[in-house]
PDB file of C-alpha atoms in Angstrom:
ATOM      1  CA  MET A  19     -60.514 -40.752  17.896  1.00  0.00           C
ATOM      2  CA  LYS A  20     -58.236 -43.771  17.383  1.00  0.00           C
ATOM      3  CA  ARG A  21     -57.967 -42.968  13.693  1.00  0.00           C
ATOM      4  CA  GLN A  22     -56.949 -39.387  14.509  1.00  0.00           C
ATOM      5  CA  ASN A  23     -54.295 -40.601  16.953  1.00  0.00           C
ATOM      6  CA  GLU A  24     -52.960 -43.038  14.383  1.00  0.00           C
ATOM      7  CA  THR A  25     -52.822 -40.285  11.770  1.00  0.00           C
ATOM      8  CA  ALA A  26     -50.954 -38.006  14.191  1.00  0.00           C
ATOM      9  CA  ARG A  27     -48.462 -40.775  14.989  1.00  0.00           C
ATOM     10  CA  ARG A  28     -47.848 -41.369  11.287  1.00  0.00           C
ATOM     11  CA  LYS A  29     -47.250 -37.661  10.738  1.00  0.00           C
ATOM     12  CA  ASN A  30     -44.787 -37.558  13.627  1.00  0.00           C
ATOM     13  CA  ARG A  31     -43.013 -40.658  12.321  1.00  0.00           C
ATOM     14  CA  PHE A  32     -42.762 -39.148   8.857  1.00  0.00           C
ATOM     15  CA  GLU A  33     -41.491 -35.849  10.280  1.00  0.00           C
ATOM     16  CA  TYR A  34     -38.729 -37.549  12.275  1.00  0.00           C
ATOM     17  CA  GLN A  35     -37.703 -39.664   9.281  1.00  0.00           C
ATOM     18  CA  ARG A  36     -37.593 -36.521   7.158  1.00  0.00           C
ATOM     19  CA  ARG A  37     -35.383 -34.781   9.717  1.00  0.00           C
ATOM     20  CA  MET A  38     -33.024 -37.769   9.815  1.00  0.00           C
ATOM     21  CA  ARG A  39     -32.718 -37.900   6.030  1.00  0.00           C
ATOM     22  CA  ALA A  40     -32.148 -34.133   5.891  1.00  0.00           C
ATOM     23  CA  LEU A  41     -29.360 -34.536   8.468  1.00  0.00           C
ATOM     24  CA  LEU A  42     -27.723 -37.226   6.327  1.00  0.00           C
ATOM     25  CA  TRP A  43     -28.001 -35.051   3.221  1.00  0.00           C
ATOM     26  CA  ILE A  44     -26.430 -32.081   4.966  1.00  0.00           C
ATOM     27  CA  PHE A  45     -23.486 -34.043   6.337  1.00  0.00           C
ATOM     28  CA  GLY A  46     -23.132 -35.908   3.046  1.00  0.00           C
ATOM     29  CA  VAL A  47     -22.723 -32.643   1.146  1.00  0.00           C
ATOM     30  CA  LEU A  48     -20.322 -31.328   3.770  1.00  0.00           C
ATOM     31  CA  SER A  49     -18.254 -34.542   3.802  1.00  0.00           C
ATOM     32  CA  PHE A  50     -18.035 -35.200   0.054  1.00  0.00           C
ATOM     33  CA  VAL A  51     -18.174 -31.655  -1.362  1.00  0.00           C
ATOM     34  CA  VAL A  52     -17.486 -28.802   1.038  1.00  0.00           C
ATOM     35  CA  VAL A  53     -14.595 -30.244   3.079  1.00  0.00           C
ATOM     36  CA  PRO A  54     -12.692 -31.658   0.044  1.00  0.00           C
ATOM     37  CA  LEU A  55     -13.312 -28.475  -1.949  1.00  0.00           C
ATOM     38  CA  LEU A  56     -11.964 -26.221   0.811  1.00  0.00           C
ATOM     39  CA  THR A  57      -9.020 -28.551   1.428  1.00  0.00           C
ATOM     40  CA  PHE A  58      -7.943 -28.800  -2.202  1.00  0.00           C
ATOM     41  CA  SER A  59      -8.537 -25.113  -2.890  1.00  0.00           C
ATOM     42  CA  LEU A  60      -6.062 -24.314  -0.116  1.00  0.00           C
ATOM     43  CA  GLY A  61      -3.615 -27.116  -0.889  1.00  0.00           C
ATOM     44  CA  LEU A  62      -3.313 -26.408  -4.608  1.00  0.00           C
ATOM     45  CA  HIS A  63      -1.353 -23.245  -3.778  1.00  0.00           C
ATOM     46  CA  GLY A  64       1.584 -25.458  -2.823  1.00  0.00           C
ATOM     47  CA  ASN A  65       3.317 -28.715  -3.691  1.00  0.00           C
ATOM     48  CA  PRO A  66       1.483 -31.716  -2.161  1.00  0.00           C
ATOM     49  CA  PHE A  67       4.753 -33.582  -1.505  1.00  0.00           C
ATOM     50  CA  GLU A  68       6.868 -30.660  -0.279  1.00  0.00           C
ATOM     51  CA  ASP A  69       4.586 -28.126   1.454  1.00  0.00           C
ATOM     52  CA  SER A  70       2.335 -28.465   4.486  1.00  0.00           C
ATOM     53  CA  PHE A  71      -0.912 -26.615   5.075  1.00  0.00           C
ATOM     54  CA  SER A  72       0.861 -24.575   7.747  1.00  0.00           C
ATOM     55  CA  ALA A  73       3.480 -23.396   5.246  1.00  0.00           C
ATOM     56  CA  ILE A  74       0.822 -22.626   2.629  1.00  0.00           C
ATOM     57  CA  GLY A  75      -1.486 -20.894   5.110  1.00  0.00           C
ATOM     58  CA  ASN A  76       1.268 -18.652   6.463  1.00  0.00           C
ATOM     59  CA  SER A  77       2.515 -17.614   3.035  1.00  0.00           C
ATOM     60  CA  GLU A  78       1.721 -14.190   1.620  1.00  0.00           C
ATOM     61  CA  GLY A  79      -1.953 -13.651   0.831  1.00  0.00           C
ATOM     62  CA  MET A  80      -3.121 -17.038   2.185  1.00  0.00           C
ATOM     63  CA  ARG A  81      -3.647 -16.229   5.848  1.00  0.00           C
ATOM     64  CA  LEU A  82      -7.385 -15.548   5.564  1.00  0.00           C
ATOM     65  CA  ALA A  83      -7.975 -18.723   3.522  1.00  0.00           C
ATOM     66  CA  PHE A  84      -6.074 -20.734   6.131  1.00  0.00           C
ATOM     67  CA  ILE A  85      -8.201 -19.292   8.947  1.00  0.00           C
ATOM     68  CA  ILE A  86     -11.454 -20.005   7.069  1.00  0.00           C
ATOM     69  CA  TRP A  87     -10.325 -23.581   6.352  1.00  0.00           C
ATOM     70  CA  THR A  88      -9.446 -24.199  10.009  1.00  0.00           C
ATOM     71  CA  LEU A  89     -12.720 -22.743  11.279  1.00  0.00           C
ATOM     72  CA  ALA A  90     -14.719 -24.810   8.779  1.00  0.00           C
ATOM     73  CA  LEU A  91     -12.978 -28.028   9.814  1.00  0.00           C
ATOM     74  CA  CYS A  92     -13.453 -27.336  13.525  1.00  0.00           C
ATOM     75  CA  ALA A  93     -17.131 -26.549  13.019  1.00  0.00           C
ATOM     76  CA  TYR A  94     -17.691 -29.654  10.891  1.00  0.00           C
ATOM     77  CA  PHE A  95     -15.964 -32.139  13.197  1.00  0.00           C
ATOM     78  CA  SER A  96     -17.634 -30.679  16.294  1.00  0.00           C
ATOM     79  CA  ALA A  97     -21.094 -30.758  14.702  1.00  0.00           C
ATOM     80  CA  ALA A  98     -20.625 -34.291  13.349  1.00  0.00           C
ATOM     81  CA  VAL A  99     -19.445 -35.746  16.652  1.00  0.00           C
ATOM     82  CA  PHE A 100     -22.204 -33.903  18.544  1.00  0.00           C
ATOM     83  CA  ALA A 101     -24.813 -35.316  16.126  1.00  0.00           C
ATOM     84  CA  ILE A 102     -23.500 -38.884  16.479  1.00  0.00           C
ATOM     85  CA  VAL A 103     -23.432 -38.587  20.274  1.00  0.00           C
ATOM     86  CA  ILE A 104     -27.058 -37.426  20.263  1.00  0.00           C
ATOM     87  CA  LEU A 105     -28.237 -40.086  17.810  1.00  0.00           C
ATOM     88  CA  THR A 106     -26.560 -42.935  19.686  1.00  0.00           C
ATOM     89  CA  ARG A 107     -27.603 -41.626  23.130  1.00  0.00           C
ATOM     90  CA  ASN A 108     -24.009 -41.984  24.130  1.00  0.00           C
ATOM     91  CA  ILE A 109     -23.493 -42.583  27.836  1.00  0.00           C
ATOM     92  CA  ARG A 110     -20.212 -40.654  27.567  1.00  0.00           C
ATOM     93  CA  ALA A 111     -21.876 -37.697  25.865  1.00  0.00           C
ATOM     94  CA  LYS A 112     -20.413 -34.972  28.082  1.00  0.00           C
ATOM     95  CA  ALA A 113     -16.911 -36.448  27.939  1.00  0.00           C
ATOM     96  CA  MET A 114     -17.059 -36.811  24.152  1.00  0.00           C
ATOM     97  CA  ARG A 115     -18.226 -33.212  23.726  1.00  0.00           C
ATOM     98  CA  ARG A 116     -15.421 -31.953  25.933  1.00  0.00           C
ATOM     99  CA  MET A 117     -12.808 -34.003  24.094  1.00  0.00           C
ATOM    100  CA  ILE A 118     -13.832 -32.881  20.610  1.00  0.00           C
ATOM    101  CA  LEU A 119     -13.973 -29.264  21.788  1.00  0.00           C
ATOM    102  CA  ILE A 120     -10.485 -29.547  23.277  1.00  0.00           C
ATOM    103  CA  GLY A 121      -9.197 -30.975  19.989  1.00  0.00           C
ATOM    104  CA  THR A 122     -10.781 -28.267  17.866  1.00  0.00           C
ATOM    105  CA  TRP A 123      -9.572 -25.510  20.209  1.00  0.00           C
ATOM    106  CA  LEU A 124      -6.073 -26.932  19.896  1.00  0.00           C
ATOM    107  CA  LEU A 125      -6.386 -26.681  16.115  1.00  0.00           C
ATOM    108  CA  LEU A 126      -7.472 -23.066  16.419  1.00  0.00           C
ATOM    109  CA  PHE A 127      -4.570 -22.374  18.774  1.00  0.00           C
ATOM    110  CA  THR A 128      -2.236 -23.945  16.208  1.00  0.00           C
ATOM    111  CA  ASN A 129      -3.599 -21.557  13.611  1.00  0.00           C
ATOM    112  CA  ALA A 130      -2.748 -18.609  15.848  1.00  0.00           C
ATOM    113  CA  ILE A 131       0.922 -19.640  16.146  1.00  0.00           C
ATOM    114  CA  PRO A 132       2.943 -18.260  13.200  1.00  0.00           C
ATOM    115  CA  PHE A 133       4.844 -20.758  11.063  1.00  0.00           C
ATOM    116  CA  PHE A 134       8.008 -19.155   9.677  1.00  0.00           C
ATOM    117  CA  PRO A 135      10.843 -21.682  10.140  1.00  0.00           C
ATOM    118  CA  ASP A 136      13.509 -19.283   8.827  1.00  0.00           C
ATOM    119  CA  LYS A 137      12.537 -16.228  10.876  1.00  0.00           C
ATOM    120  CA  TYR A 138      11.032 -17.830  14.005  1.00  0.00           C
ATOM    121  CA  PRO A 139      12.272 -21.433  14.303  1.00  0.00           C
ATOM    122  CA  VAL A 140      11.122 -21.825  17.918  1.00  0.00           C
ATOM    123  CA  LEU A 141       7.548 -20.773  17.107  1.00  0.00           C
ATOM    124  CA  ALA A 142       7.579 -23.020  14.042  1.00  0.00           C
ATOM    125  CA  LYS A 143       8.539 -26.013  16.196  1.00  0.00           C
ATOM    126  CA  LEU A 144       5.833 -25.111  18.710  1.00  0.00           C
ATOM    127  CA  HIS A 145       3.345 -24.873  15.839  1.00  0.00           C
ATOM    128  CA  ASN A 146       4.286 -28.372  14.636  1.00  0.00           C
ATOM    129  CA  TYR A 147       4.111 -29.898  18.127  1.00  0.00           C
ATOM    130  CA  VAL A 148       0.716 -28.401  18.920  1.00  0.00           C
ATOM    131  CA  ALA A 149      -0.640 -29.397  15.494  1.00  0.00           C
ATOM    132  CA  MET A 150       0.591 -32.965  15.910  1.00  0.00           C
ATOM    133  CA  PHE A 151      -0.837 -33.201  19.418  1.00  0.00           C
ATOM    134  CA  SER A 152      -4.231 -31.854  18.262  1.00  0.00           C
ATOM    135  CA  VAL A 153      -4.404 -34.412  15.429  1.00  0.00           C
ATOM    136  CA  VAL A 154      -3.504 -37.276  17.782  1.00  0.00           C
ATOM    137  CA  PHE A 155      -6.079 -36.008  20.279  1.00  0.00           C
ATOM    138  CA  LEU A 156      -8.822 -35.853  17.629  1.00  0.00           C
ATOM    139  CA  VAL A 157      -7.990 -39.329  16.317  1.00  0.00           C
ATOM    140  CA  GLY A 158      -8.037 -40.637  19.873  1.00  0.00           C
ATOM    141  CA  THR A 159     -11.429 -39.009  20.399  1.00  0.00           C
ATOM    142  CA  LEU A 160     -12.816 -40.754  17.306  1.00  0.00           C
ATOM    143  CA  CYS A 161     -11.396 -44.081  18.512  1.00  0.00           C
ATOM    144  CA  ILE A 162     -13.084 -43.654  21.908  1.00  0.00           C
ATOM    145  CA  LEU A 163     -16.313 -42.718  20.115  1.00  0.00           C
ATOM    146  CA  VAL A 164     -16.117 -45.968  18.147  1.00  0.00           C
ATOM    147  CA  LEU A 165     -15.563 -47.982  21.333  1.00  0.00           C
ATOM    148  CA  THR A 166     -18.772 -46.563  22.842  1.00  0.00           C
ATOM    149  CA  PHE A 167     -20.795 -48.279  20.072  1.00  0.00           C
ATOM    150  CA  ARG A 168     -19.783 -51.756  21.232  1.00  0.00           C
ATOM    151  CA  ARG A 169     -22.568 -52.314  23.750  1.00  0.00           C
ATOM    152  CA  ASP A 170     -25.650 -50.912  21.984  1.00  0.00           C
ATOM    153  CA  TYR A 171     -24.689 -51.188  18.298  1.00  0.00           C
ATOM    154  CA  PRO A 172     -22.299 -54.142  17.751  1.00  0.00           C
ATOM    155  CA  ARG A 173     -22.631 -54.101  13.944  1.00  0.00           C
ATOM    156  CA  LEU A 174     -21.932 -50.377  13.833  1.00  0.00           C
ATOM    157  CA  PHE A 175     -18.971 -50.938  16.143  1.00  0.00           C
ATOM    158  CA  HIS A 176     -17.391 -53.545  13.858  1.00  0.00           C
ATOM    159  CA  LYS A 177     -17.901 -51.470  10.703  1.00  0.00           C
ATOM    160  CA  SER A 178     -16.661 -48.219  12.210  1.00  0.00           C
ATOM    161  CA  ALA A 179     -13.708 -49.962  13.905  1.00  0.00           C
ATOM    162  CA  ALA A 180     -12.631 -51.464  10.572  1.00  0.00           C
ATOM    163  CA  ALA A 181     -12.977 -48.097   8.817  1.00  0.00           C
ATOM    164  CA  MET A 182     -11.091 -46.309  11.585  1.00  0.00           C
ATOM    165  CA  SER A 183      -8.288 -48.870  11.411  1.00  0.00           C
ATOM    166  CA  CYS A 184      -7.971 -48.340   7.644  1.00  0.00           C
ATOM    167  CA  LEU A 185      -7.839 -44.584   8.151  1.00  0.00           C
ATOM    168  CA  ILE A 186      -5.133 -44.841  10.816  1.00  0.00           C
ATOM    169  CA  VAL A 187      -3.061 -47.218   8.638  1.00  0.00           C
ATOM    170  CA  ALA A 188      -3.347 -44.817   5.695  1.00  0.00           C
ATOM    171  CA  MET A 189      -2.295 -41.880   7.884  1.00  0.00           C
ATOM    172  CA  ILE A 190       0.740 -43.743   9.267  1.00  0.00           C
ATOM    173  CA  THR A 191       1.772 -44.956   5.797  1.00  0.00           C
ATOM    174  CA  LEU A 192       1.563 -41.501   4.225  1.00  0.00           C
ATOM    175  CA  PHE A 193       3.348 -39.926   7.180  1.00  0.00           C
ATOM    176  CA  SER A 194       6.187 -42.442   6.943  1.00  0.00           C
ATOM    177  CA  PHE A 195       6.686 -41.638   3.244  1.00  0.00           C
ATOM    178  CA  PHE A 196       5.906 -37.910   3.017  1.00  0.00           C
ATOM    179  CA  ARG A 197       5.957 -36.689   6.629  1.00  0.00           C
ATOM    180  CA  ALA A 198       3.600 -33.815   7.511  1.00  0.00           C
ATOM    181  CA  LYS A 199       2.961 -32.606   3.972  1.00  0.00           C
ATOM    182  CA  TRP A 200      -0.413 -31.551   2.705  1.00  0.00           C
ATOM    183  CA  ILE A 201      -1.096 -34.827   0.922  1.00  0.00           C
ATOM    184  CA  THR A 202      -0.915 -36.528   4.342  1.00  0.00           C
ATOM    185  CA  GLU A 203      -2.940 -33.815   6.056  1.00  0.00           C
ATOM    186  CA  ALA A 204      -5.572 -33.741   3.303  1.00  0.00           C
ATOM    187  CA  THR A 205      -5.993 -37.525   3.565  1.00  0.00           C
ATOM    188  CA  CYS A 206      -6.541 -37.212   7.324  1.00  0.00           C
ATOM    189  CA  VAL A 207      -9.052 -34.379   6.960  1.00  0.00           C
ATOM    190  CA  ILE A 208     -11.094 -35.770   4.057  1.00  0.00           C
ATOM    191  CA  GLY A 209     -10.882 -39.345   5.339  1.00  0.00           C
ATOM    192  CA  GLY A 210     -12.055 -38.269   8.785  1.00  0.00           C
ATOM    193  CA  SER A 211     -15.012 -36.317   7.396  1.00  0.00           C
ATOM    194  CA  ILE A 212     -16.112 -39.222   5.174  1.00  0.00           C
ATOM    195  CA  PHE A 213     -15.675 -41.623   8.088  1.00  0.00           C
ATOM    196  CA  LEU A 214     -18.031 -39.562  10.266  1.00  0.00           C
ATOM    197  CA  PHE A 215     -20.645 -39.484   7.507  1.00  0.00           C
ATOM    198  CA  PHE A 216     -20.528 -43.266   7.091  1.00  0.00           C
ATOM    199  CA  VAL A 217     -20.894 -43.706  10.844  1.00  0.00           C
ATOM    200  CA  MET A 218     -24.165 -41.752  10.600  1.00  0.00           C
ATOM    201  CA  TRP A 219     -25.259 -43.747   7.551  1.00  0.00           C
ATOM    202  CA  TRP A 220     -24.505 -47.118   9.155  1.00  0.00           C
ATOM    203  CA  LEU A 221     -26.299 -45.990  12.294  1.00  0.00           C
ATOM    204  CA  TYR A 222     -29.361 -45.032  10.219  1.00  0.00           C
ATOM    205  CA  LYS A 223     -29.367 -48.520   8.666  1.00  0.00           C
ATOM    206  CA  GLU A 224     -29.075 -50.298  12.003  1.00  0.00           C
ATOM    207  CA  ASN A 225     -32.051 -52.481  12.890  1.00  0.00           C
ATOM    208  CA  ASP A 226     -32.010 -51.272  16.495  1.00  0.00           C
ATOM    209  CA  PHE A 227     -31.956 -47.606  15.516  1.00  0.00           C
ATOM    210  CA  ASN A 228     -35.275 -45.751  15.777  1.00  0.00           C
ATOM    211  CA  ALA A 229     -35.084 -42.200  14.439  1.00  0.00           C
ATOM    212  CA  GLU A 230     -38.487 -41.282  15.872  1.00  0.00           C
ATOM    213  CA  ASP A 231     -37.568 -42.438  19.363  1.00  0.00           C
ATOM    214  CA  VAL A 232     -34.113 -40.829  19.342  1.00  0.00           C
ATOM    215  CA  LEU A 233     -35.141 -37.460  17.909  1.00  0.00           C
ATOM    216  CA  SER A 234     -38.281 -37.218  20.046  1.00  0.00           C
ATOM    217  CA  SER A 235     -36.165 -37.886  23.148  1.00  0.00           C
ATOM    218  CA  TYR A 236     -33.756 -35.187  22.020  1.00  0.00           C
ATOM    219  CA  ASP A 237     -36.653 -32.752  21.533  1.00  0.00           C
ATOM    220  CA  ILE A 238     -37.970 -33.568  24.999  1.00  0.00           C
ATOM    221  CA  GLU A 239     -34.554 -33.026  26.601  1.00  0.00           C
ATOM    222  CA  LYS A 240     -34.129 -29.759  24.725  1.00  0.00           C
ATOM    223  CA  LEU A 241     -37.556 -28.518  25.833  1.00  0.00           C
ATOM    224  CA  GLU A 242     -36.860 -29.541  29.430  1.00  0.00           C
ATOM    225  CA  LEU A 243     -33.630 -27.569  29.383  1.00  0.00           C
ATOM    226  CA  GLU A 244     -35.479 -24.601  27.882  1.00  0.00           C
ATOM    227  CA  ILE A 245     -38.138 -24.842  30.599  1.00  0.00           C
ATOM    228  CA  GLN A 246     -35.446 -24.916  33.292  1.00  0.00           C
ATOM    229  CA  ARG A 247     -33.723 -21.922  31.729  1.00  0.00           C
ATOM    230  CA  LEU A 248     -36.980 -19.934  31.516  1.00  0.00           C
ATOM    231  CA  ASP A 249     -37.939 -20.951  35.053  1.00  0.00           C
ATOM    232  CA  LYS A 250     -34.580 -19.710  36.310  1.00  0.00           C
ATOM    233  CA  ARG A 251     -34.989 -16.433  34.439  1.00  0.00           C
ATOM    234  CA  THR A 252     -38.527 -16.090  35.834  1.00  0.00           C
ATOM    235  CA  ARG A 253     -37.299 -16.555  39.407  1.00  0.00           C
ATOM    236  CA  GLU A 254     -34.485 -14.070  38.848  1.00  0.00           C
ATOM    237  CA  ALA A 255     -36.935 -11.575  37.336  1.00  0.00           C
ATOM    238  CA  TYR A 256     -39.351 -12.049  40.260  1.00  0.00           C
ATOM    239  CA  GLU A 257     -36.524 -11.534  42.774  1.00  0.00           C
ATOM    240  CA  GLU A 258     -35.445  -8.420  40.899  1.00  0.00           C
ATOM    241  CA  TYR A 259     -39.064  -7.197  40.855  1.00  0.00           C
ATOM    242  CA  ALA A 260     -39.432  -7.804  44.611  1.00  0.00           C
ATOM    243  CA  ASP A 261     -36.157  -5.974  45.263  1.00  0.00           C
ATOM    244  CA  CYS A 262     -37.197  -3.019  43.078  1.00  0.00           C
ATOM    245  CA  ASN A 263     -40.627  -2.921  44.701  1.00  0.00           C
ATOM    246  CA  ALA A 264     -39.070  -2.844  48.173  1.00  0.00           C
ATOM    247  CA  LYS A 265     -36.755  -0.011  47.106  1.00  0.00           C
ATOM    248  CA  LEU A 266     -39.761   1.847  45.666  1.00  0.00           C
ATOM    249  CA  GLN A 267     -41.700   1.539  48.904  1.00  0.00           C
ATOM    250  CA  ARG A 268     -38.724   2.735  50.959  1.00  0.00           C
ATOM    251  CA  ALA A 269     -38.260   5.685  48.621  1.00  0.00           C
ATOM    252  CA  GLN A 270     -41.958   6.592  48.918  1.00  0.00           C
ATOM    253  CA  ILE A 271     -41.784   6.389  52.718  1.00  0.00           C
ATOM    254  CA  GLU A 272     -38.671   8.591  52.790  1.00  0.00           C
ATOM    255  CA  LEU A 273     -40.336  11.059  50.429  1.00  0.00           C
ATOM    256  CA  GLY A 274     -43.391  11.256  52.685  1.00  0.00           C
ATOM    257  CA  GLU A 275     -41.254  11.838  55.769  1.00  0.00           C
ATOM    258  CA  ILE A 276     -39.255  14.581  54.038  1.00  0.00           C
ATOM    259  CA  LYS A 277     -42.459  16.317  52.955  1.00  0.00           C
ATOM    260  CA  ARG A 278     -43.850  16.184  56.513  1.00  0.00           C
ATOM    261  CA  ARG A 279     -40.663  17.642  57.997  1.00  0.00           C
ATOM    262  CA  ARG A 280     -40.429  20.330  55.347  1.00  0.00           C
ATOM    263  CA  PRO A 281     -41.315  23.826  56.741  1.00  0.00           C
ATOM    264  CA  ARG A 282     -44.464  25.415  55.370  1.00  0.00           C
ATOM    265  CA  ARG A 283     -44.249  28.759  53.603  1.00  0.00           C
ATOM    266  CA  GLU A 284     -47.016  31.394  54.034  1.00  0.00           C
ATOM    267  CA  ARG A 285     -47.310  34.477  51.897  1.00  0.00           C
ATOM    268  CA  LYS A 286     -47.620  37.837  53.758  1.00  0.00           C
ATOM    269  CA  PRO A 287     -49.877  40.626  52.538  1.00  0.00           C
ATOM    270  CA  GLY A 288     -46.835  42.619  51.352  1.00  0.00           C
ATOM    271  CA  GLY A 289     -45.825  39.865  48.946  1.00  0.00           C
ATOM    272  CA  HIS A 290     -42.955  38.395  51.054  1.00  0.00           C
ATOM    273  CA  ASP A 291     -42.900  34.746  52.230  1.00  0.00           C
ATOM    274  CA  SER A 292     -42.648  33.833  55.835  1.00  0.00           C
ATOM    275  CA  THR A 293     -41.572  30.413  57.078  1.00  0.00           C
ATOM    276  CA  GLU A 294     -43.212  28.633  59.953  1.00  0.00           C
ATOM    277  CA  ALA A 295     -41.548  25.779  61.621  1.00  0.00           C
TER     278      ALA A 295
END
C-alpha cells in the first residue's frame, strides 16, 4: 500500500513538473518567436525611425494586420501576467488581473481610434494620448507585479527589478532620441514579452518554488469554483423544476374544474344533440 502511494505521488510530481515545463516552452516560443515575428512583420512596412505602428496600421491595406497584432499582444500580456500571478500565489491577484485587463482594453480602444493626422488631427491626438496612457499603465502594472515578489521571493524580486529598470531606461532613451516611432514601440513590446518569460524562468529556478504544490493548489481552487458553479446551477434548476411542477399542478386542477363544469351532451334518437346543464 505504501509503495502504491509513493508511486502515485511520484506520478503526480512528474505530471506537475511536465506541466510547468510545457508552460515555459509555450511562453518561450511566444516571447522569442511569435511576438517578435508579428511585430517585425508589421513594422517592416514602414521606416523604423520615421513611422509609428499607428501610422503603419492605419495605412491602406494594413488595418487587419494592425488589429491582429494588437489582439495578439493583449492576449499574450494578459495570459503571461495571469500565469505569473497564479504561480506566485500573489496576494494582490484580483487587483493585478484588473490592472492588466484595463491596460489591454485601453490598447484595444486605441486601435479603434483612427490615426490620420492630416484628415482628423483631433482624433490623431486622442489616439496618441490614449496609447501613451495605456503603455504607462501597463509598465506601472509590471512594476507593481515586481514589487509583490519582495516578501516571498526576494531573489526573484532583485532579478526582475533589475531587468525592469533596464527595460524602462531603454524605453526612455529610445523615446528621447526617436520619440514614438516603431523602433521604440517594438523595443517596448519585445522587451516586455521577454521580461515576462524570464520572470517565469527565474521563478521556476527559485529554491522556494514548488511546482507540484502551486499547480495542485490551483487545480483545487479551480475544482472548488466549478463545484460552486454546478451547485448554483443545480439549485436554480431545482427551483425552476419546482416552479414548473407547481404550474403543472395548477393547470391540471383548472383543467379538472373546467371539465366538471362543462355541460354534458346527450344524443337524441333523431340524431340531434341535447344539452343538459
